[in-house]
mmCIF file of C-alpha atoms in Angstrom:
data_model
loop_
_atom_site.group_PDB
_atom_site.id
_atom_site.type_symbol
_atom_site.label_atom_id
_atom_site.label_comp_id
_atom_site.label_asym_id
_atom_site.label_seq_id
_atom_site.Cartn_x
_atom_site.Cartn_y
_atom_site.Cartn_z
ATOM 1 C CA MET A 12 -41.759 -31.296 43.158
ATOM 2 C CA GLN A 13 -42.654 -28.929 40.906
ATOM 3 C CA LEU A 14 -43.750 -30.053 37.375
ATOM 4 C CA LYS A 15 -41.295 -27.468 35.754
ATOM 5 C CA SER A 16 -38.368 -29.173 37.513
ATOM 6 C CA LEU A 17 -39.784 -32.630 36.465
ATOM 7 C CA LYS A 18 -39.905 -31.315 32.864
ATOM 8 C CA MET A 19 -36.601 -30.205 33.063
ATOM 9 C CA PHE A 20 -35.332 -33.537 34.730
ATOM 10 C CA ALA A 21 -37.209 -35.472 31.967
ATOM 11 C CA THR A 22 -35.552 -33.485 29.199
ATOM 12 C CA VAL A 23 -31.866 -33.952 30.582
ATOM 13 C CA VAL A 24 -32.720 -37.436 30.328
ATOM 14 C CA GLU A 25 -33.979 -37.530 27.026
ATOM 15 C CA THR A 26 -31.275 -35.271 25.195
ATOM 16 C CA GLY A 27 -28.399 -36.560 27.188
ATOM 17 C CA SER A 28 -27.123 -33.555 28.763
ATOM 18 C CA PHE A 29 -27.764 -30.239 30.565
ATOM 19 C CA VAL A 30 -26.979 -28.071 27.290
ATOM 20 C CA ALA A 31 -29.246 -29.670 24.807
ATOM 21 C CA ALA A 32 -32.077 -29.644 27.425
ATOM 22 C CA ALA A 33 -31.502 -26.008 27.645
ATOM 23 C CA GLU A 34 -31.806 -25.303 24.300
ATOM 24 C CA ARG A 35 -34.945 -27.472 23.704
ATOM 25 C CA LEU A 36 -36.788 -25.714 26.627
ATOM 26 C CA HIS A 37 -35.452 -22.387 25.578
ATOM 27 C CA THR A 38 -33.916 -21.428 28.708
ATOM 28 C CA VAL A 39 -30.003 -21.136 30.218
ATOM 29 C CA GLN A 40 -28.292 -24.087 31.562
ATOM 30 C CA SER A 41 -27.873 -22.752 34.849
ATOM 31 C CA ASN A 42 -31.361 -22.585 35.389
ATOM 32 C CA ILE A 43 -31.541 -26.320 34.325
ATOM 33 C CA THR A 44 -29.113 -27.176 37.071
ATOM 34 C CA SER A 45 -30.735 -25.211 39.438
ATOM 35 C CA HIS A 46 -33.975 -27.262 38.916
ATOM 36 C CA ILE A 47 -32.195 -30.329 38.763
ATOM 37 C CA LYS A 48 -30.427 -29.882 42.327
ATOM 38 C CA LYS A 49 -33.427 -28.625 44.134
ATOM 39 C CA LEU A 50 -35.042 -31.897 42.974
ATOM 40 C CA GLU A 51 -32.254 -33.936 44.715
ATOM 41 C CA GLN A 52 -32.187 -31.721 47.625
ATOM 42 C CA GLU A 53 -35.817 -32.545 48.004
ATOM 43 C CA LEU A 54 -35.669 -36.059 47.513
ATOM 44 C CA GLY A 55 -32.331 -36.663 49.088
ATOM 45 C CA VAL A 56 -30.741 -38.824 46.126
ATOM 46 C CA GLN A 57 -28.707 -38.085 43.092
ATOM 47 C CA LEU A 58 -30.532 -38.304 40.035
ATOM 48 C CA ILE A 59 -28.342 -37.396 37.178
ATOM 49 C CA GLN A 60 -24.682 -38.455 36.597
ATOM 50 C CA ARG A 61 -22.288 -35.558 36.570
ATOM 51 C CA GLN A 62 -19.629 -37.123 34.716
ATOM 52 C CA GLY A 63 -19.651 -37.997 30.958
ATOM 53 C CA ARG A 64 -23.278 -38.096 29.387
ATOM 54 C CA SER A 65 -25.949 -36.985 31.906
ATOM 55 C CA ALA A 66 -27.328 -40.116 32.280
ATOM 56 C CA PRO A 67 -29.912 -40.938 35.059
ATOM 57 C CA THR A 68 -28.753 -42.784 38.154
ATOM 58 C CA PRO A 69 -30.496 -45.714 39.550
ATOM 59 C CA ALA A 70 -32.610 -43.175 41.804
ATOM 60 C CA GLY A 71 -33.262 -41.426 38.434
ATOM 61 C CA TYR A 72 -34.763 -44.266 36.482
ATOM 62 C CA ALA A 73 -36.945 -44.661 39.321
ATOM 63 C CA LEU A 74 -38.013 -41.161 39.302
ATOM 64 C CA LEU A 75 -38.348 -40.833 35.542
ATOM 65 C CA ASP A 76 -41.637 -43.058 35.147
ATOM 66 C CA TYR A 77 -43.577 -41.113 37.632
ATOM 67 C CA ALA A 78 -42.198 -37.871 36.270
ATOM 68 C CA ARG A 79 -43.438 -38.845 33.018
ATOM 69 C CA LYS A 80 -46.946 -39.997 34.308
ATOM 70 C CA MET A 81 -47.217 -37.017 36.108
ATOM 71 C CA LEU A 82 -46.410 -34.939 33.307
ATOM 72 C CA THR A 83 -49.042 -36.738 31.278
ATOM 73 C CA THR A 84 -51.737 -36.574 33.868
ATOM 74 C CA HIS A 85 -51.108 -32.696 34.054
ATOM 75 C CA ASP A 86 -51.427 -32.397 30.251
ATOM 76 C CA GLU A 87 -54.462 -34.290 30.006
ATOM 77 C CA ALA A 88 -56.201 -32.140 32.769
ATOM 78 C CA VAL A 89 -55.554 -28.992 31.059
ATOM 79 C CA ALA A 90 -56.766 -30.473 27.775
ATOM 80 C CA ALA A 91 -59.831 -31.770 29.529
ATOM 81 C CA LEU A 92 -60.555 -28.171 31.092
ATOM 82 C CA ARG A 93 -59.720 -26.422 27.903
ATOM 83 C CA GLY A 94 -61.906 -28.274 25.655
ATOM 84 C CA LEU A 95 -59.233 -29.323 23.715
ATOM 85 C CA GLY A 96 -60.814 -32.580 21.559
ATOM 86 C CA LYS A 97 -64.026 -34.284 22.921
ATOM 87 C CA PRO A 98 -65.339 -33.827 26.152
ATOM 88 C CA SER A 99 -64.425 -36.596 28.660
ATOM 89 C CA GLY A 100 -64.298 -37.068 32.327
ATOM 90 C CA SER A 101 -67.684 -37.112 34.086
ATOM 91 C CA LEU A 102 -71.213 -35.107 34.114
ATOM 92 C CA ARG A 103 -72.756 -35.212 37.799
ATOM 93 C CA LEU A 104 -76.405 -34.521 36.966
ATOM 94 C CA GLY A 105 -79.494 -34.245 39.379
ATOM 95 C CA ALA A 106 -82.915 -34.275 38.557
ATOM 96 C CA MET A 107 -86.304 -34.572 40.230
ATOM 97 C CA GLU A 108 -87.338 -38.506 39.679
ATOM 98 C CA THR A 109 -90.206 -37.364 37.463
ATOM 99 C CA THR A 110 -88.113 -35.156 35.187
ATOM 100 C CA LEU A 111 -85.769 -37.959 35.177
ATOM 101 C CA ALA A 112 -88.453 -40.750 34.513
ATOM 102 C CA ILE A 113 -90.244 -38.688 31.475
ATOM 103 C CA ARG A 114 -88.443 -35.782 30.228
ATOM 104 C CA LEU A 115 -84.637 -36.637 30.289
ATOM 105 C CA PRO A 116 -84.175 -40.181 28.670
ATOM 106 C CA SER A 117 -84.127 -39.080 25.143
ATOM 107 C CA VAL A 118 -81.656 -36.140 26.191
ATOM 108 C CA LEU A 119 -79.504 -38.470 28.152
ATOM 109 C CA ALA A 120 -79.522 -40.904 25.308
ATOM 110 C CA ALA A 121 -78.757 -38.130 22.615
ATOM 111 C CA TYR A 122 -75.682 -36.869 24.900
ATOM 112 C CA HIS A 123 -74.175 -40.262 25.444
ATOM 113 C CA THR A 124 -74.242 -40.841 21.677
ATOM 114 C CA ALA A 125 -72.443 -37.334 21.226
ATOM 115 C CA VAL A 126 -69.829 -37.836 23.847
ATOM 116 C CA PRO A 127 -69.721 -41.528 24.500
ATOM 117 C CA ASP A 128 -66.474 -40.568 26.657
ATOM 118 C CA VAL A 129 -68.209 -38.617 29.327
ATOM 119 C CA HIS A 130 -69.209 -40.991 32.393
ATOM 120 C CA LEU A 131 -72.593 -39.743 33.347
ATOM 121 C CA HIS A 132 -73.451 -39.758 37.458
ATOM 122 C CA LEU A 133 -77.381 -39.540 37.708
ATOM 123 C CA GLU A 134 -78.933 -38.588 41.137
ATOM 124 C CA SER A 135 -82.614 -38.076 41.609
ATOM 125 C CA GLY A 136 -84.143 -35.997 44.640
ATOM 126 C CA PRO A 137 -86.154 -33.421 45.655
ATOM 127 C CA THR A 138 -85.884 -29.794 44.481
ATOM 128 C CA ALA A 139 -84.130 -28.156 47.705
ATOM 129 C CA THR A 140 -81.845 -31.337 48.084
ATOM 130 C CA LEU A 141 -80.936 -30.895 44.434
ATOM 131 C CA LEU A 142 -79.859 -27.112 45.153
ATOM 132 C CA GLN A 143 -78.275 -27.790 48.075
ATOM 133 C CA LYS A 144 -75.741 -30.119 46.408
ATOM 134 C CA LEU A 145 -75.218 -27.953 43.550
ATOM 135 C CA LEU A 146 -74.178 -24.898 46.044
ATOM 136 C CA VAL A 147 -72.017 -27.032 47.921
ATOM 137 C CA GLY A 148 -70.341 -28.743 44.621
ATOM 138 C CA GLU A 149 -71.464 -32.112 44.946
ATOM 139 C CA LEU A 150 -73.461 -31.743 41.340
ATOM 140 C CA ASP A 151 -72.646 -30.247 38.413
ATOM 141 C CA CYS A 152 -75.988 -29.602 36.999
ATOM 142 C CA ALA A 153 -79.582 -30.080 37.823
ATOM 143 C CA PHE A 154 -83.428 -29.824 36.683
ATOM 144 C CA VAL A 155 -85.264 -28.556 39.236
ATOM 145 C CA ALA A 156 -88.803 -27.060 39.641
ATOM 146 C CA GLY A 157 -88.780 -23.010 38.981
ATOM 147 C CA PRO A 158 -88.386 -20.351 40.216
ATOM 148 C CA VAL A 159 -85.070 -20.864 41.567
ATOM 149 C CA GLY A 160 -83.909 -17.792 43.651
ATOM 150 C CA HIS A 161 -80.125 -18.335 44.321
ATOM 151 C CA SER A 162 -77.615 -15.262 43.019
ATOM 152 C CA GLN A 163 -74.840 -18.155 42.920
ATOM 153 C CA LEU A 164 -76.942 -20.305 40.399
ATOM 154 C CA VAL A 165 -77.815 -19.642 36.962
ATOM 155 C CA ALA A 166 -81.232 -21.077 36.163
ATOM 156 C CA VAL A 167 -83.055 -21.524 32.176
ATOM 157 C CA PRO A 168 -86.497 -22.803 32.104
ATOM 158 C CA VAL A 169 -86.797 -25.869 29.992
ATOM 159 C CA PHE A 170 -90.049 -27.644 30.499
ATOM 160 C CA ARG A 171 -93.149 -26.482 31.453
ATOM 161 C CA GLU A 172 -95.488 -28.975 33.570
ATOM 162 C CA GLN A 173 -99.289 -29.001 34.028
ATOM 163 C CA LEU A 174 -99.744 -30.095 37.011
ATOM 164 C CA VAL A 175 -103.099 -32.233 37.693
ATOM 165 C CA LEU A 176 -104.964 -33.745 40.767
ATOM 166 C CA VAL A 177 -104.276 -37.449 40.416
ATOM 167 C CA SER A 178 -106.896 -40.036 41.667
ATOM 168 C CA SER A 179 -108.289 -43.597 41.208
ATOM 169 C CA SER A 180 -111.617 -42.593 40.171
ATOM 170 C CA THR A 181 -113.088 -40.589 37.473
ATOM 171 C CA LEU A 182 -112.728 -36.810 38.160
ATOM 172 C CA THR A 183 -115.511 -34.828 36.236
ATOM 173 C CA ALA A 184 -114.856 -31.566 38.546
ATOM 174 C CA PHE A 185 -112.225 -30.574 40.909
ATOM 175 C CA PRO A 186 -113.260 -32.081 44.358
ATOM 176 C CA SER A 187 -115.086 -29.743 46.938
ATOM 177 C CA PRO A 188 -113.282 -28.498 50.127
ATOM 178 C CA GLU A 189 -115.255 -31.023 52.060
ATOM 179 C CA LYS A 190 -114.291 -33.874 50.026
ATOM 180 C CA LEU A 191 -110.537 -32.822 50.068
ATOM 181 C CA MET A 192 -110.989 -32.346 54.004
ATOM 182 C CA THR A 193 -111.867 -35.966 54.311
ATOM 183 C CA SER A 194 -109.170 -37.383 51.835
ATOM 184 C CA THR A 195 -105.733 -38.392 52.291
ATOM 185 C CA PHE A 196 -102.688 -36.926 49.906
ATOM 186 C CA ILE A 197 -99.692 -39.275 48.842
ATOM 187 C CA ALA A 198 -96.273 -37.095 47.936
ATOM 188 C CA PHE A 199 -92.509 -37.078 47.842
ATOM 189 C CA ARG A 200 -90.886 -36.026 51.218
ATOM 190 C CA GLN A 201 -90.396 -32.401 52.224
ATOM 191 C CA GLY A 202 -88.136 -30.534 49.832
ATOM 192 C CA CYS A 203 -90.450 -31.676 46.718
ATOM 193 C CA SER A 204 -91.909 -28.587 44.746
ATOM 194 C CA TYR A 205 -94.848 -30.800 44.035
ATOM 195 C CA ARG A 206 -95.219 -31.559 47.838
ATOM 196 C CA GLN A 207 -95.000 -27.963 48.160
ATOM 197 C CA LYS A 208 -98.029 -27.360 45.551
ATOM 198 C CA THR A 209 -99.839 -30.023 47.207
ATOM 199 C CA GLU A 210 -99.466 -27.962 50.787
ATOM 200 C CA LEU A 211 -100.427 -24.679 48.874
ATOM 201 C CA LEU A 212 -103.459 -26.529 47.717
ATOM 202 C CA LEU A 213 -104.678 -27.806 51.110
ATOM 203 C CA ALA A 214 -103.944 -24.430 53.004
ATOM 204 C CA GLN A 215 -106.040 -22.594 50.041
ATOM 205 C CA HIS A 216 -109.015 -24.908 51.369
ATOM 206 C CA GLY A 217 -108.104 -24.749 54.979
ATOM 207 C CA ILE A 218 -106.894 -28.298 55.396
ATOM 208 C CA PRO A 219 -103.818 -29.333 57.349
ATOM 209 C CA ALA A 220 -100.841 -30.588 55.547
ATOM 210 C CA ALA A 221 -100.726 -33.602 58.300
ATOM 211 C CA ARG A 222 -102.979 -35.399 55.859
ATOM 212 C CA ILE A 223 -99.923 -36.149 53.347
ATOM 213 C CA VAL A 224 -98.540 -39.532 53.581
ATOM 214 C CA GLU A 225 -94.690 -39.477 52.389
ATOM 215 C CA PHE A 226 -93.430 -42.180 50.299
ATOM 216 C CA GLY A 227 -90.013 -42.216 48.472
ATOM 217 C CA THR A 228 -90.545 -43.142 44.674
ATOM 218 C CA LEU A 229 -92.873 -42.433 42.073
ATOM 219 C CA ASP A 230 -93.900 -45.652 41.642
ATOM 220 C CA ALA A 231 -95.098 -46.062 45.073
ATOM 221 C CA ILE A 232 -97.152 -43.067 44.995
ATOM 222 C CA LEU A 233 -99.090 -44.134 41.489
ATOM 223 C CA GLY A 234 -99.544 -47.516 42.796
ATOM 224 C CA CYS A 235 -101.022 -46.451 45.993
ATOM 225 C CA VAL A 236 -103.268 -43.583 44.334
ATOM 226 C CA ALA A 237 -104.614 -46.314 41.673
ATOM 227 C CA ALA A 238 -105.672 -48.681 44.728
ATOM 228 C CA GLY A 239 -107.578 -45.901 46.068
ATOM 229 C CA MET A 240 -105.302 -44.661 49.313
ATOM 230 C CA GLY A 241 -105.712 -41.001 48.384
ATOM 231 C CA TYR A 242 -104.887 -38.192 45.846
ATOM 232 C CA ALA A 243 -101.692 -36.865 44.681
ATOM 233 C CA VAL A 244 -100.593 -33.734 42.881
ATOM 234 C CA LEU A 245 -98.174 -34.597 39.553
ATOM 235 C CA PRO A 246 -97.336 -33.604 36.465
ATOM 236 C CA LEU A 247 -99.953 -34.566 33.375
ATOM 237 C CA ALA A 248 -96.911 -35.866 31.338
ATOM 238 C CA VAL A 249 -96.127 -38.391 34.217
ATOM 239 C CA VAL A 250 -99.798 -39.571 34.791
ATOM 240 C CA ASP A 251 -100.233 -39.868 30.706
ATOM 241 C CA ALA A 252 -96.885 -41.928 30.493
ATOM 242 C CA HIS A 253 -98.154 -44.430 33.244
ATOM 243 C CA ARG A 254 -101.826 -44.822 32.629
ATOM 244 C CA GLY A 255 -100.883 -48.104 30.976
ATOM 245 C CA ARG A 256 -99.607 -49.609 34.119
ATOM 246 C CA PHE A 257 -102.303 -47.887 36.410
ATOM 247 C CA ALA A 258 -105.809 -47.060 36.587
ATOM 248 C CA LEU A 259 -105.691 -43.321 37.124
ATOM 249 C CA HIS A 260 -107.866 -40.494 36.488
ATOM 250 C CA SER A 261 -106.892 -36.676 36.817
ATOM 251 C CA TYR A 262 -108.284 -33.135 36.911
ATOM 252 C CA PRO A 263 -106.252 -29.923 36.251
ATOM 253 C CA LEU A 264 -105.162 -27.936 39.413
ATOM 254 C CA PRO A 265 -106.747 -24.275 39.582
ATOM 255 C CA ASN A 266 -104.515 -21.466 39.100
ATOM 256 C CA PRO A 267 -102.184 -20.206 40.028
ATOM 257 C CA LEU A 268 -101.032 -23.726 41.081
ATOM 258 C CA ALA A 269 -101.919 -25.420 37.619
ATOM 259 C CA VAL A 270 -98.045 -24.672 36.039
ATOM 260 C CA VAL A 271 -94.618 -25.073 37.194
ATOM 261 C CA GLU A 272 -91.538 -24.668 34.945
ATOM 262 C CA THR A 273 -88.981 -27.267 35.412
ATOM 263 C CA CYS A 274 -85.132 -25.094 34.972
ATOM 264 C CA PHE A 275 -82.086 -26.515 34.054
ATOM 265 C CA VAL A 276 -79.644 -25.080 36.785
ATOM 266 C CA ALA A 277 -75.746 -24.662 37.204
ATOM 267 C CA THR A 278 -73.048 -22.308 38.456
ATOM 268 C CA ALA A 279 -71.672 -19.844 36.363
ATOM 269 C CA GLN A 280 -70.645 -20.890 33.095
ATOM 270 C CA ASP A 281 -66.947 -19.723 34.203
ATOM 271 C CA ALA A 282 -66.842 -22.709 36.274
ATOM 272 C CA TRP A 283 -68.116 -25.301 33.845
ATOM 273 C CA THR A 284 -66.463 -28.358 32.340
ATOM 274 C CA PRO A 285 -66.378 -29.266 28.704
ATOM 275 C CA ALA A 286 -68.744 -31.798 29.506
ATOM 276 C CA LEU A 287 -71.345 -29.398 31.006
ATOM 277 C CA HIS A 288 -70.944 -27.072 28.506
ATOM 278 C CA ALA A 289 -71.615 -29.944 25.798
ATOM 279 C CA PHE A 290 -74.583 -30.790 27.413
ATOM 280 C CA ASP A 291 -75.827 -27.682 27.724
ATOM 281 C CA ALA A 292 -75.399 -27.547 24.068
ATOM 282 C CA LEU A 293 -77.134 -30.196 23.326
ATOM 283 C CA LEU A 294 -80.200 -29.512 25.883
ATOM 284 C CA ALA A 295 -80.548 -25.889 23.786
ATOM 285 C CA SER A 296 -80.298 -27.459 20.348
ATOM 286 C CA GLN A 297 -83.126 -30.176 21.268
ATOM 287 C CA ALA A 298 -85.425 -27.627 22.597
ATOM 288 C CA VAL A 299 -84.820 -24.966 19.554
ATOM 289 C CA THR A 300 -85.674 -28.321 17.393
ATOM 290 C CA GLY A 301 -88.849 -28.922 19.473
ATOM 291 C CA GLN A 302 -87.208 -32.625 20.294
ATOM 292 C CA THR A 303 -87.745 -32.075 23.962
ATOM 293 C CA ALA A 304 -91.180 -32.864 25.400
ATOM 294 C CA GLU A 305 -93.244 -29.506 25.926
ATOM 295 C CA PRO A 306 -90.291 -27.308 26.115
ATOM 296 C CA VAL A 307 -90.653 -23.714 27.326
#
């Protein structure tokens, strides 16, 4: 069923005649008649009485409710995607667990206050996984570690993270290669940018990456480091935020591994929803006014 035909049908019912419906819709009566007949042929029922007032038949009354719902849903969809009124619908946002825990709470709270009708779907994961979900359309946007080298994605640096080696004991200098050789490292699973930095650090010292133990959550990594199980490579902001919970010590990573940029990534803007445009605008305004932590 074409929406145009349903609109003509509903207008005939509302006005009581084919002529009046044609006048309201700025078309000719024969066009209205043609669309109604097409609907009747498609559904196999008569929808409009042909004698006297053009009143709906019992089948027509049954269709009328569905027609109005479909037309209303169509109008709502058009309004939502054209950005008419306040953004609504949903925003599917992905982020690295460290970013979601430290950098985004104030941003998300401000966004929820500004556009409360948008339902936020949050997903944490490593950079590689988030990028793949973006590319197949399972996420609207994401915060990942840069640089991002995908031609289909637009990436804007928003945070700069200072990476540190985290330990349960005081670090007055970076550990020697001999110390690193006999130590265990704790990290997220493959695909995590900080896991990659850990592997690069070990490779610089000729140490096999097999000495890395994988954990699934940030709390597990911090807890096991604090308990003396091994080292971890994490953003300094994450360590500082958890020093009250865990006995942690840190030392900056050597260059060029010391700094990583977190990027806001999405597809090209011509595919964005109003909800995504609103999030991008808020993120930009907070970075300009210095409300986000350590903006790039």
